[in-house]
Amino acid sequence: MKHLLDTRDLSLEEAVQVLDTADSMAEVGTREVKKLPALRGRTVVNLFFEDSTRTRISFETAEKRLSADVINFAAKGSSVSKGESLKDTAQTLEAINADAIVIRHPASGAPARLASSGWISSPVINAGDGTHAHPTQALLDAMTLRQHRSRLDGRPTQGSDLRGMRVALVGDVLHSRVARSNVWLLSLLGAHVTLVSPPTLLPVGIEDWPVEVRYSLDEAMAQELDAIMMLRIQRERMHAAFFPSSEEYARLWGLTPERLALLDSRGAETAILHPGPMNRGLEISSAAADSPRSLVLDQVTNGVSVRMSVLYHLMTGPQEQDRIPALQRTS
Amino acid sequence: MSNQKYLIRGANLLGEETADILVADGTIARIGQGIEADGADVVEAQGLVALPGLVDVHTHLREPGREDAETVETGTRAAAAGGYTAVCAMANSNPVADTAGLVEQVWELGRQAGWADVHPIGAVTVGLEGERLSEIGAMADSRAAVRMFSDDGKCVHNAVLMRRALEYVKTFDGVVAQHAQEPLLTDGAQMNEGSVSADLGLAGWPAVAEEAIIARDVLLAQHVGSRVHICHVSTQGSVEIIRWAKQRGVDVTAEVTPHHLLLTDESVRSYDPVYKVNPPLRTREDVEALRDAVADGTIDVVGTDHAPHPVEAKECEWACAAMGMTGLETALSIVQQTLVETGRIGWGDVARIMSTEPARIARIDDQGRPLAEGEPANIVLVDPAAHRVVEPEKHQSKGRNSPYRSLEIPGAVQATFFKGHPTVLDGHINTPRALVAQAD
Ligand SMILES: [Zn+2]
């Protein structure tokens, strides 16, 4: 694993390994001194062509907990319309000897372009590209789901996949990099994935995706679900006729108080996930967002652990990994 | 005045019979066996296939306006290298070729360059804006004698305007070449809409956006009794609609690009913008349907849609990259690979789809002529047994955006005779034809 561009590139072993390391990293986060020396003297650049305070802070926290030197490079304004900036920026980063580049970009494929263009030699970590992929988000979701099942049945998280879990992803799949990365990762890990979406917000050509597709959220929720992941919906989509109104969207595809009550009345163990930021009252009601089922804050915490794990795997060799006792594994 | 005579010895005419061709005074003086050189320069052509000089109905020469991407001189030099003796220059220059003055300027630049005939295509609407008809009559009557009109790059999507254009060009025996792309269905579109776009998260460009316009336009052409030409057909559905229209007697001709005969949207998985093109690369099924459509005559011609871009226009993320690929210097090889070597057509058909029919559609009377005594000496000699690895840096075009980089492709142009003058000789670019020698 030279780069992390898409969860689709991961093998099952790699995915489980990243999650296992993330568990160990989570333990570091509970210590009084929340720091490992793993990346001391290394420079990580957070290259953000798109605003995302949440994701940047999560990466930055991860990098600092691994003792890396952090450079935040907000390439705001040097947007898609001025295309050569990606190359110029990349070459600048290469010239200052960045050891890894975390990139967020509004254009699908920009991280892949960065990794394959020959402009730079360091590892590239995709922190979200257009409507393509958001691999660390999917990894943190998988970590959260693994913890959820561990709490239910007591099986250890270490070394386990998500076989047998049933997860519904609800909302705007068409424009969602989170959905795409989760489809590949969760199914790789053995989970059964159901996409629930209005037909207008499902991509054409997903017949080969390893998922079940439903238009009706109520039908999807009639099945036993281990988790429902609500995808963020942009209100502006209704202006492009993806749906008639936000009210109708919320009524048909939102996690409303009524649907939450249905889960409660059934005594279901269904967890609620959301990649944030949430549109309360649109795709998710406050009642659902704040219910005990909600693992949204766990997701935020796990985001740091997963990103520490990814940085650690991409930036250190096996010899260095042996020197961190907390991360030694029996395998 | 060039009195140069050439004896092309032992060429395989259209892949059918071996003969010598004597070229003198810009025309084919004799064809026969054992012709004496008699002072003529001898071009040994054993094993080479002789075809009439190729004619491209769809070339972007970029001049005026984007001389950093291509000029008439470099574009026609590339054309010569690819075996072409005439190109039709698309109207989307800057300023747009929508006046008699501008088409004459481009035509004159072509004459001065001397690598191939340049036949400007006139814009259908002023500035390609799709609002008012451009000076169609003035362009037709100009020295450039424009017969083909197109807003290529943009679709004439207003049905009323398209109807009027189809009717109006009948005055001059003209044709409207439609870039079939319904604009609202392709707003922000980045690649073919299908399983690959779903995976890549790139906005989809549905086949129906092309097919709906073609369906409308063949019906319009039938209704008003006009000729319509469909640029760069790219989908199986388009082929079916055109086949249906031809069966109904609609006067429609259709074109396919070399790249749509070879490449598929799977290439886009690399996110390398060299594969970004309009219309987008489609699926394997579409490629097969296009090849079959050439073989059965549903598609009449191969047009390169040669679209050179400066390096920086492709050296960026996919969404911001320019659309288009170079094609003049590889077209004949791709046609050989996809159509001849797959057994679908012979060299006589290659002459038909790359020379005769393009000239007929664009109403270029002195091009696309048979290889026969007394005809203009526009001849290309191709070595079908050759293999070459594509190196865009060695191309005559300014464009380096060839999608075939590093690919080994069959066939090589050994010589191109443009009105009796070898613009390519011994497999290398030679010299342009001197303007003083031109009778026209
Ligand atoms: Zn076009």
mmCIF file with all atom_site columns, C-alpha atoms in Angstrom, chain B residues 67 73 91 117 152 193 209 249 279 283 288 295 302 350 355 405:
data_model
loop_
_atom_site.group_PDB
_atom_site.id
_atom_site.type_symbol
_atom_site.label_atom_id
_atom_site.label_alt_id
_atom_site.label_comp_id
_atom_site.label_asym_id
_atom_site.label_entity_id
_atom_site.label_seq_id
_atom_site.pdbx_PDB_ins_code
_atom_site.Cartn_x
_atom_site.Cartn_y
_atom_site.Cartn_z
_atom_site.occupancy
_atom_site.B_iso_or_equiv
_atom_site.pdbx_formal_charge
_atom_site.auth_seq_id
_atom_site.auth_comp_id
_atom_site.auth_asym_id
_atom_site.auth_atom_id
_atom_site.pdbx_PDB_model_num
ATOM 1  C CA . GLU B 1 67  ? -2.040  29.262 -32.351 1.00 0.00 ? 67  GLU B CA 1
ATOM 2  C CA . GLU B 1 73  ? 0.619   25.202 -41.044 1.00 0.00 ? 73  GLU B CA 1
ATOM 3  C CA . ALA B 1 91  ? -15.452 26.655 -37.364 1.00 0.00 ? 91  ALA B CA 1
ATOM 4  C CA . ASP B 1 117 ? -6.126  21.607 -49.163 1.00 0.00 ? 117 ASP B CA 1
ATOM 5  C CA . ASP B 1 152 ? -19.176 21.648 -33.817 1.00 0.00 ? 152 ASP B CA 1
ATOM 6  C CA . GLU B 1 193 ? -22.719 7.643  -18.124 1.00 0.00 ? 193 GLU B CA 1
ATOM 7  C CA . ALA B 1 209 ? -28.183 12.998 -25.110 1.00 0.00 ? 209 ALA B CA 1
ATOM 8  C CA . GLY B 1 249 ? -34.443 7.202  -47.423 1.00 0.00 ? 249 GLY B CA 1
ATOM 9  C CA . PRO B 1 279 ? -18.331 12.878 -27.277 1.00 0.00 ? 279 PRO B CA 1
ATOM 10 C CA . THR B 1 283 ? -18.408 1.066  -23.888 1.00 0.00 ? 283 THR B CA 1
ATOM 11 C CA . GLU B 1 288 ? -18.297 -3.083 -31.667 1.00 0.00 ? 288 GLU B CA 1
ATOM 12 C CA . ALA B 1 295 ? -18.661 -2.296 -42.360 1.00 0.00 ? 295 ALA B CA 1
ATOM 13 C CA . VAL B 1 302 ? -14.023 8.307  -40.588 1.00 0.00 ? 302 VAL B CA 1
ATOM 14 C CA . VAL B 1 350 ? -10.667 2.444  -46.532 1.00 0.00 ? 350 VAL B CA 1
ATOM 15 C CA . SER B 1 355 ? -11.280 9.787  -49.089 1.00 0.00 ? 355 SER B CA 1
ATOM 16 C CA . ARG B 1 405 ? 1.053   7.191  -26.513 1.00 0.00 ? 405 ARG B CA 1
#
